[in-house]
Coordinates of C-alpha atoms in Angstrom, one line a residue:
M1 CA -56.0 -22.2 45.8
Q2 CA -54.4 -24.2 42.9
K3 CA -51.5 -26.4 43.7
N4 CA -48.9 -28.4 41.8
S5 CA -45.2 -29.1 42.0
S6 CA -42.7 -26.6 43.4
Q7 CA -42.7 -22.8 42.7
G8 CA -45.4 -22.7 40.2
E9 CA -45.1 -24.9 37.1
L10 CA -47.3 -23.0 34.7
G11 CA -48.6 -23.5 31.2
F12 CA -51.5 -23.3 29.0
N13 CA -53.4 -24.7 26.0
I14 CA -56.1 -23.3 23.8
D15 CA -59.3 -25.1 23.1
D16 CA -61.4 -24.8 20.0
N17 CA -63.1 -21.6 21.3
N18 CA -59.8 -19.8 21.9
T19 CA -60.3 -19.9 25.7
L20 CA -57.3 -20.5 27.9
S21 CA -56.6 -23.5 30.2
N22 CA -53.5 -24.5 32.1
R23 CA -51.0 -27.3 31.7
S24 CA -47.4 -27.4 33.0
V25 CA -44.8 -26.1 30.4
F26 CA -42.3 -24.1 32.4
T27 CA -41.5 -22.8 35.9
I28 CA -41.8 -19.3 37.4
D29 CA -40.1 -18.6 40.7
F30 CA -42.4 -16.2 42.5
T31 CA -39.7 -15.2 44.9
S32 CA -37.3 -14.0 42.1
E33 CA -36.3 -10.4 42.6
D34 CA -36.4 -9.8 38.8
L35 CA -39.9 -11.1 38.3
F36 CA -41.5 -7.7 39.2
G37 CA -38.3 -5.7 39.5
H38 CA -37.5 -2.7 41.6
H39 CA -40.6 -0.6 42.3
D40 CA -38.7 2.6 41.9
A41 CA -37.4 3.1 38.4
A42 CA -34.7 5.5 39.5
Y43 CA -32.8 2.5 41.0
E44 CA -33.4 0.0 38.4
E45 CA -30.7 -1.2 36.1
I46 CA -31.3 0.4 32.7
S47 CA -31.2 -2.7 30.5
L48 CA -33.7 -4.4 32.9
L49 CA -35.8 -1.3 32.9
Q50 CA -36.0 -1.3 29.1
S51 CA -36.8 -5.1 29.0
Y52 CA -40.0 -4.8 31.0
S53 CA -41.3 -1.2 30.7
V54 CA -44.4 -0.4 28.8
R55 CA -43.9 2.5 26.3
R56 CA -46.6 5.2 26.4
T57 CA -47.9 6.4 23.0
D58 CA -50.3 8.9 24.5
C59 CA -47.8 11.4 25.9
Q60 CA -46.7 12.7 22.5
D61 CA -46.6 16.4 23.5
F62 CA -44.1 15.6 26.2
F63 CA -42.0 13.8 23.6
D64 CA -42.5 16.4 20.9
E65 CA -39.1 17.6 19.8
K66 CA -40.8 20.8 18.5
R67 CA -41.6 21.8 22.1
Q68 CA -38.6 23.1 24.1
F69 CA -40.1 22.9 27.6
M70 CA -42.7 20.4 28.8
I71 CA -44.0 19.2 32.1
L72 CA -45.1 15.7 33.0
C73 CA -47.8 15.9 35.8
A74 CA -48.9 12.8 37.7
P75 CA -49.1 11.5 41.2
K76 CA -46.1 9.8 42.8
G77 CA -45.5 6.3 41.5
T78 CA -47.1 6.6 38.1
G79 CA -44.0 6.1 36.0
K80 CA -42.7 9.6 35.4
T81 CA -39.1 8.6 36.0
T82 CA -39.3 5.5 33.8
I83 CA -40.6 7.8 31.0
C84 CA -37.8 10.2 31.4
R85 CA -35.1 7.5 31.6
L86 CA -36.3 5.7 28.5
W87 CA -36.8 8.9 26.5
Q88 CA -33.2 9.9 27.3
L89 CA -32.1 6.6 25.8
D90 CA -34.1 7.5 22.6
I91 CA -32.6 11.0 22.5
D92 CA -29.0 9.7 22.9
K93 CA -29.5 7.6 19.7
K94 CA -29.9 10.8 17.7
K95 CA -27.0 12.5 15.9
N96 CA -25.8 15.9 17.2
T97 CA -27.5 15.5 20.6
I98 CA -26.3 15.6 24.2
S99 CA -28.5 14.7 27.1
D100 CA -28.5 14.3 30.9
V101 CA -31.0 13.3 33.7
K102 CA -30.7 15.1 37.0
F103 CA -32.5 14.5 40.2
D104 CA -33.4 16.9 42.9
T105 CA -30.2 16.7 45.1
E106 CA -27.9 16.6 42.1
V107 CA -29.0 19.9 40.6
S108 CA -31.0 22.1 43.0
P109 CA -29.4 25.3 44.1
D110 CA -28.3 25.5 47.7
L111 CA -30.3 28.6 49.0
K112 CA -31.9 29.4 52.3
D113 CA -33.7 32.7 52.6
A114 CA -33.9 33.7 49.0
S115 CA -36.7 35.5 47.0
L116 CA -38.3 33.9 44.0
T117 CA -36.2 36.1 41.7
Q118 CA -33.1 34.8 43.4
W119 CA -34.3 31.2 43.0
I120 CA -35.0 31.7 39.2
R121 CA -31.5 33.2 38.8
A122 CA -29.9 30.3 40.7
W123 CA -31.8 27.7 38.7
K124 CA -30.6 29.3 35.4
H125 CA -27.1 29.1 36.9
Q126 CA -27.4 25.4 37.8
I127 CA -29.0 24.4 34.5
T128 CA -26.4 26.1 32.5
K129 CA -23.8 24.5 34.6
V130 CA -25.2 21.1 33.8
I131 CA -25.1 22.0 30.0
I132 CA -21.4 23.1 30.1
S133 CA -20.4 20.0 32.0
G134 CA -22.0 18.0 29.2
I135 CA -19.8 19.7 26.6
D136 CA -16.5 18.8 28.2
E137 CA -15.5 18.5 31.9
K138 CA -12.4 20.4 31.2
I139 CA -14.3 23.5 30.1
L140 CA -16.5 23.7 33.3
P141 CA -13.8 24.9 35.7
V142 CA -12.7 27.8 33.5
V143 CA -16.1 29.1 32.3
D144 CA -17.9 31.9 34.2
I145 CA -21.4 30.4 34.4
E146 CA -23.1 33.6 35.5
Q147 CA -21.6 35.4 32.5
V148 CA -23.0 32.8 30.2
V149 CA -26.5 33.2 31.8
E150 CA -26.2 37.1 31.4
I151 CA -25.2 36.8 27.7
S152 CA -28.1 34.5 26.9
E153 CA -30.5 37.0 28.4
R154 CA -29.4 39.9 26.2
K155 CA -32.0 41.0 23.7
Q156 CA -29.7 40.8 20.8
N157 CA -28.9 37.1 21.6
R158 CA -32.4 35.8 22.0
R159 CA -33.1 32.5 20.2
K160 CA -29.5 31.8 19.4
R161 CA -27.8 28.5 20.0
L162 CA -25.9 28.2 23.2
F163 CA -22.6 27.1 21.7
E164 CA -22.9 29.9 19.1
L165 CA -23.0 32.4 22.0
L166 CA -20.0 30.8 23.7
I167 CA -18.0 31.1 20.6
E168 CA -19.0 34.7 19.9
N169 CA -18.3 35.7 23.5
F170 CA -15.4 33.4 24.3
N171 CA -13.3 35.8 26.1
S172 CA -16.2 37.1 28.2
V173 CA -17.2 33.7 29.4
L174 CA -13.7 32.8 30.3
G175 CA -13.3 35.9 32.2
K176 CA -10.3 36.1 34.6
N177 CA -9.4 32.6 33.5
T178 CA -8.4 33.7 30.0
K179 CA -4.8 34.5 30.9
A180 CA -4.5 31.2 32.9
L181 CA -5.0 29.2 29.6
T182 CA -2.4 28.7 27.1
Y183 CA -3.1 29.6 23.4
E184 CA -3.3 26.0 22.6
E185 CA -5.7 25.3 25.4
Q186 CA -7.9 28.1 24.2
T187 CA -7.7 27.0 20.5
N188 CA -8.8 23.4 21.6
M189 CA -11.6 24.7 23.6
L190 CA -12.9 26.8 20.7
A191 CA -12.6 23.8 18.4
R192 CA -14.7 21.7 20.7
L193 CA -17.4 24.4 20.8
K194 CA -17.4 24.7 17.1
E195 CA -17.6 20.9 16.7
M196 CA -20.7 20.9 18.9
S197 CA -22.2 24.1 17.5
A198 CA -25.0 22.2 15.8
Y199 CA -25.9 20.0 18.8
N200 CA -29.1 20.0 20.6
I201 CA -29.2 19.8 24.3
W202 CA -31.7 17.8 26.3
I203 CA -31.9 18.1 30.1
F204 CA -34.3 16.0 32.2
L205 CA -35.0 17.4 35.7
D206 CA -36.8 14.7 37.7
E207 CA -38.3 14.7 41.2
I208 CA -37.4 18.2 42.0
D209 CA -40.6 18.3 44.1
Q210 CA -39.8 15.0 46.1
Y211 CA -39.2 16.9 49.4
F212 CA -41.9 19.5 48.8
T213 CA -43.5 21.2 51.8
K214 CA -45.9 24.1 51.9
E215 CA -43.2 26.3 53.3
E216 CA -42.0 29.3 51.2
Y217 CA -38.6 27.7 50.7
S218 CA -40.3 24.8 48.7
I219 CA -42.7 26.9 46.9
R220 CA -39.9 29.2 45.7
K221 CA -37.6 26.4 45.0
V222 CA -39.9 24.4 42.7
G223 CA -41.7 27.5 41.3
G224 CA -38.4 29.1 40.6
M225 CA -37.3 25.9 38.6
L226 CA -40.4 26.0 36.4
L227 CA -40.1 29.7 35.6
A228 CA -36.3 29.5 35.0
A229 CA -36.8 26.6 32.7
R230 CA -39.3 28.4 30.7
E231 CA -37.1 31.6 30.5
L232 CA -34.0 29.6 29.5
T233 CA -35.7 27.6 26.7
G234 CA -37.2 31.0 25.5
H235 CA -33.7 32.4 25.2
L236 CA -31.8 29.4 23.7
S237 CA -33.0 27.8 20.6
N238 CA -31.2 24.5 21.0
L239 CA -32.1 23.8 24.6
Y240 CA -34.8 21.2 25.5
L241 CA -35.9 20.8 29.0
R242 CA -38.3 18.2 30.5
T243 CA -39.4 18.0 34.1
T244 CA -42.0 16.2 36.3
I245 CA -44.3 17.4 39.0
K246 CA -47.2 16.0 41.2
P247 CA -50.6 17.4 40.9
N248 CA -50.9 18.5 44.5
V249 CA -47.6 20.4 44.3
L250 CA -48.9 22.1 41.1
A251 CA -52.1 23.1 42.8
I252 CA -50.1 24.7 45.7
L253 CA -47.9 26.6 43.2
L254 CA -50.8 27.9 41.2
S255 CA -52.3 29.2 44.3
K256 CA -49.1 31.0 45.6
I257 CA -47.3 32.2 42.4
D258 CA -49.2 34.2 39.8
N259 CA -46.8 33.6 36.9
I260 CA -47.1 29.8 37.2
S261 CA -50.5 30.0 35.6
N262 CA -48.7 30.7 32.3
I263 CA -47.2 27.2 32.1
R264 CA -50.6 25.4 31.9
E265 CA -50.3 24.8 28.2
L266 CA -46.9 23.0 28.8
I267 CA -48.3 20.4 31.1
V268 CA -49.0 16.8 30.0
N269 CA -51.1 14.7 32.5
L270 CA -50.1 11.0 32.9
S271 CA -52.5 8.4 34.2
W272 CA -53.2 4.6 33.8
N273 CA -56.3 2.6 33.2
D274 CA -57.0 -1.2 33.7
E275 CA -55.7 -2.0 30.3
G276 CA -52.4 -0.2 31.0
I277 CA -52.0 -2.1 34.3
R278 CA -52.6 -5.3 32.5
A279 CA -49.9 -4.4 30.0
I280 CA -47.4 -3.6 32.8
L281 CA -48.0 -7.0 34.5
A282 CA -47.9 -8.9 31.2
K283 CA -44.6 -7.1 30.2
R284 CA -43.0 -8.1 33.5
V285 CA -43.8 -11.8 33.1
E286 CA -42.8 -11.7 29.4
S287 CA -39.5 -10.1 30.3
Y288 CA -38.9 -12.8 33.1
L289 CA -39.5 -15.6 30.5
E290 CA -37.3 -13.9 27.8
R291 CA -34.4 -13.5 30.2
R292 CA -34.6 -17.2 31.0
G293 CA -35.0 -18.3 27.4
L294 CA -38.5 -19.5 27.8
Y295 CA -40.5 -17.0 25.9
S296 CA -39.8 -18.2 22.4
K297 CA -41.1 -21.6 23.6
A298 CA -44.3 -20.0 25.0
S299 CA -44.7 -17.9 21.8
D300 CA -44.6 -21.1 19.6
L301 CA -47.3 -22.7 21.8
F302 CA -49.4 -19.5 22.0
P303 CA -49.8 -18.3 18.4
I304 CA -52.7 -15.9 19.1
K305 CA -51.5 -12.3 18.3
E306 CA -54.5 -10.5 19.9
V307 CA -52.9 -8.2 22.5
A308 CA -55.5 -8.3 25.2
L309 CA -55.7 -12.1 25.2
R310 CA -52.0 -12.6 25.1
E311 CA -51.6 -10.2 28.1
E312 CA -54.3 -11.9 30.1
W313 CA -52.5 -15.2 29.5
L314 CA -49.3 -13.8 30.7
V315 CA -50.8 -12.4 33.8
S316 CA -52.5 -15.8 34.5
Q317 CA -49.1 -17.4 34.8
V318 CA -48.7 -15.6 38.2
F319 CA -52.2 -14.8 39.4
S320 CA -55.1 -17.3 39.4
T321 CA -58.1 -16.6 37.2
S322 CA -60.5 -18.5 39.6
N323 CA -62.4 -16.6 42.4
F324 CA -60.2 -13.6 42.1
D325 CA -62.4 -10.7 43.3
L326 CA -62.9 -8.3 46.2
G327 CA -66.5 -9.4 46.4
K328 CA -68.3 -12.7 45.5
N329 CA -67.8 -12.6 41.8
N330 CA -64.8 -13.5 39.6
R331 CA -62.9 -10.8 37.6
P332 CA -59.6 -10.9 35.7
P333 CA -56.7 -10.5 38.2
H334 CA -55.4 -7.3 36.6
K335 CA -58.5 -5.5 37.3
I336 CA -58.5 -6.2 41.0
L337 CA -54.8 -5.4 41.2
S338 CA -55.5 -2.2 39.2
V339 CA -58.0 -1.2 41.8
L340 CA -55.9 -2.0 44.8
S341 CA -52.9 -0.2 43.4
F342 CA -54.8 3.0 42.6
R343 CA -53.6 2.4 39.0
R344 CA -50.1 3.5 40.0
P345 CA -47.3 1.3 38.6
R346 CA -45.1 1.7 41.7
W347 CA -47.9 0.7 44.1
L348 CA -48.9 -2.2 41.7
L349 CA -45.3 -3.6 41.8
D350 CA -45.1 -3.1 45.6
L351 CA -48.4 -5.0 46.0
C352 CA -47.2 -7.9 43.7
K353 CA -44.0 -8.2 45.6
T354 CA -45.7 -8.0 49.0
V355 CA -48.1 -10.7 48.0
T356 CA -45.4 -13.1 46.4
S357 CA -43.3 -12.7 49.5
G358 CA -46.1 -14.2 51.5
V359 CA -46.1 -17.4 49.4
K360 CA -44.4 -19.9 51.7
D361 CA -45.9 -23.1 50.2
N362 CA -43.7 -24.4 47.4
S363 CA -46.4 -26.3 45.8
V364 CA -48.5 -23.2 45.0
R365 CA -49.2 -23.1 41.3
T366 CA -50.7 -19.7 40.9
I367 CA -51.4 -17.0 43.5
S368 CA -55.0 -16.9 44.5
F369 CA -56.9 -13.9 45.9
D370 CA -56.5 -15.4 49.4
Y371 CA -52.9 -14.5 49.3
V372 CA -53.7 -11.0 48.2
E373 CA -56.3 -10.5 50.9
G374 CA -54.0 -11.8 53.5
R375 CA -51.4 -9.1 52.8
L376 CA -53.9 -6.2 52.5
P377 CA -53.5 -5.0 56.2
D378 CA -49.7 -4.3 55.7
Y379 CA -50.2 -3.1 52.1
G380 CA -52.9 -0.6 53.4
K381 CA -50.7 0.7 56.1
D382 CA -48.0 1.4 53.6
R383 CA -50.4 3.1 51.4
M384 CA -51.7 5.4 54.1
V385 CA -48.1 6.4 54.8
D386 CA -47.6 7.1 51.2
L387 CA -50.8 9.2 50.9
T388 CA -50.0 11.3 54.1
T389 CA -46.4 11.8 52.7
E390 CA -47.6 12.7 49.3
Y391 CA -50.5 15.0 50.3
G392 CA -49.6 16.0 53.7
T393 CA -48.0 19.2 52.4
Q394 CA -51.5 20.1 51.0
C395 CA -53.3 19.0 54.1
P396 CA -51.1 18.6 57.2
Q397 CA -54.0 16.9 59.2
L398 CA -54.5 14.2 56.6
N399 CA -53.3 11.3 58.8
L400 CA -55.7 12.4 61.6
I401 CA -58.5 12.5 59.0
I402 CA -57.8 9.0 57.8
Q403 CA -57.6 7.7 61.4
G404 CA -61.0 9.3 62.0
F405 CA -62.5 6.6 59.9
R406 CA -60.9 3.7 61.9
N407 CA -63.4 1.0 63.1
R408 CA -66.2 2.6 61.3
K409 CA -68.2 1.6 58.2
S410 CA -66.7 1.2 54.7
S411 CA -69.8 2.5 52.8
Y412 CA -72.1 5.5 53.3
Y413 CA -74.9 7.5 51.8
Y414 CA -73.5 11.0 51.1
Q415 CA -75.3 12.8 53.9
E416 CA -74.5 10.1 56.3
L417 CA -70.9 10.5 55.4
E418 CA -70.9 14.3 55.7
D419 CA -72.5 14.1 59.1
M420 CA -69.8 11.6 60.3
V421 CA -66.9 13.7 58.9
Q422 CA -68.4 16.9 60.4
A423 CA -69.1 15.4 63.8
N424 CA -66.0 13.2 64.3
I425 CA -63.3 15.1 62.2
A426 CA -64.1 18.7 61.2
S427 CA -65.6 19.6 64.6
K428 CA -62.7 18.1 66.5
I429 CA -59.6 19.2 64.7
N430 CA -58.8 22.3 62.6
V431 CA -58.4 20.9 59.0
E432 CA -56.4 23.1 56.6
I433 CA -56.3 22.3 52.9
V434 CA -54.0 24.6 51.0
G435 CA -55.9 26.5 48.2
V436 CA -59.3 25.5 49.8
S437 CA -59.6 26.9 53.4
V438 CA -57.7 27.2 56.6
Q439 CA -60.7 25.6 58.4
C440 CA -62.4 23.1 56.2
S441 CA -66.0 21.9 56.5
G442 CA -67.0 18.3 56.3
R443 CA -68.0 18.7 52.7
Q444 CA -64.6 20.2 51.7
I445 CA -62.8 17.4 53.5
I446 CA -64.9 14.8 51.5
Q447 CA -64.0 16.6 48.3
F448 CA -60.3 16.4 49.2
L449 CA -60.5 12.7 50.1
F450 CA -62.3 12.1 46.8
E451 CA -59.6 13.9 45.0
I452 CA -56.7 11.8 46.5
G453 CA -58.6 8.5 46.1
F454 CA -59.2 7.6 49.7
I455 CA -62.9 7.6 49.2
E456 CA -64.9 7.0 46.0
P457 CA -68.5 7.3 44.9
V458 CA -70.0 4.1 43.3
K459 CA -73.2 3.9 41.2
Y460 CA -75.1 0.6 41.5
F461 CA -77.4 0.1 38.6
K462 CA -80.7 -1.9 38.6
D463 CA -79.2 -4.4 36.3
K464 CA -76.6 -5.2 39.1
S465 CA -73.8 -3.5 37.3
Y466 CA -71.8 -0.7 38.9
D467 CA -69.6 2.2 38.0
V468 CA -66.9 3.7 40.2
I469 CA -66.5 7.5 39.8
H470 CA -63.0 8.7 39.7
F471 CA -61.9 12.3 40.4
D472 CA -59.7 12.7 37.3
K473 CA -62.7 12.0 35.1
S474 CA -65.4 13.7 37.1
P475 CA -63.7 16.4 39.3
N476 CA -67.1 18.2 39.9
F477 CA -69.1 15.1 40.8
I478 CA -69.9 16.3 44.4
D479 CA -71.4 19.6 43.1
E480 CA -73.2 17.9 40.2
E481 CA -74.7 14.8 41.7
G482 CA -72.6 13.4 44.5
T483 CA -74.8 14.6 47.4
I484 CA -78.0 13.0 46.2
D485 CA -79.1 10.2 48.6
A486 CA -82.5 9.2 47.3
N487 CA -82.6 6.3 45.0
Q488 CA -82.4 7.3 41.4
P489 CA -84.6 5.7 38.6
D490 CA -81.5 3.9 37.3
Y491 CA -79.0 3.6 40.2
D492 CA -78.2 3.8 43.9
L493 CA -75.3 5.9 45.0
F494 CA -72.8 5.1 47.8
W495 CA -69.6 6.6 49.0
K496 CA -67.1 3.9 49.8
I497 CA -63.6 3.9 51.4
H498 CA -61.0 2.6 48.9
P499 CA -60.6 -1.2 49.4
A500 CA -56.9 -0.8 49.8
F501 CA -57.5 0.7 53.2
R502 CA -60.4 -1.2 54.6
N503 CA -58.5 -4.0 56.2
A504 CA -55.8 -1.7 57.7
L505 CA -58.6 0.6 59.2
F506 CA -60.6 -2.3 60.5
L507 CA -63.7 -1.1 58.6
T508 CA -66.9 -3.2 58.8
K509 CA -67.6 -5.1 55.6
P510 CA -70.9 -4.6 53.6
S511 CA -73.1 -7.6 54.0
K512 CA -73.6 -9.8 50.9
N513 CA -77.2 -8.7 50.6
N514 CA -76.5 -5.0 51.2
R515 CA -74.3 -2.7 49.2
K516 CA -73.7 -0.6 52.2

């Protein structure tokens, strides 16, 4: 643990080989609320969100203005809301454009026992209502929304602009309210519609699946939204819809609603790697320094423009670069934090805030791994709650499965793992995984735990390097090579419980001389 004066005086210099070393230049307050910010972008002040968010350049299809309807698919906490909020800001800068972001409770239809067809209709009504309210709040109360939806569906009106349809069918969309309006009011309303006739409309529907369960109500609600959005954008040439969905929710919808398979080409998958996590951490520190008028000084003293080196230095202003590892080696802090956070920005920021809140010693200069390790039991419990909340709809017995590993080993050969899961979980409780089986085997349970990141296969090579296998890169790993126990010519294979959970589940640690 490195120590100096109060609350972390941090600095740097560069030696002749362009390596970094520390010297005191400015102070970072680890306890400051705006160092890492709010872990949920939906509640962050927009200017602050702008100042420390990392712009993604690899989601171009989602941003493509030639595509009217696109879906961003990613697990909870991976930055979907941030992307939508920042993209809306970019859209608002364009001429002849109106936009709005709506969350679940702000826009979802209030239906109970309704068919999928009724949900689709209700979603069309709600989305159209959002659009009309964006034109002029005075127009909304006098427009017959259902009539607008019907007009847009007529074959002769396909691919027209919404405002063009409203003007052409002005008396129809006003309906019984026509006589209640004066000639002047009607004239002003028409003038407003003509003024906006060339406008494009962008609507962002975020977290519609936040309360998703496997009940028919949820399936029809979220599935109805996707199908309604596709139909509306197919009817109206100036309507652009963007929405988000979690992979496990999408998997359930695909297994329950036939027509959902037709939207596969509209899906953009979002994920983060170690370099992306480093960029997130660096941007938070950079923003903190900028808001305190310190970053220009740091930039003058740190002239190197190479992005990776610059980001590593910024991260090192908060996290120690010495003895920072889950094992006996030393690795860059961002890589360890990336692993522990499952490469999810929200979990990353929660981990950082959890760790910094445990720093009670005012003389701590940078945060060592000891502080991180000390907070892992609480952090692991929170993540187990998150996993069961996120994936419990797909597997209602998930918490019981996770607890079945308590006080056991953290590392297994495959057959050893399958035997344990079969004997202690599958044979004792009836495990259902939606889209897989209503009574899953040990192997099916392991596949699911691999998919959600609770357990991961690790290849240890003869040169002492290793490779962690991730589901998103190798979804068929178990079928292809994951069940092989015998030592391979080039590597040994072990199945390990993710390190974020080991402390919380009181798992035995592998000995230093044994990878198991």
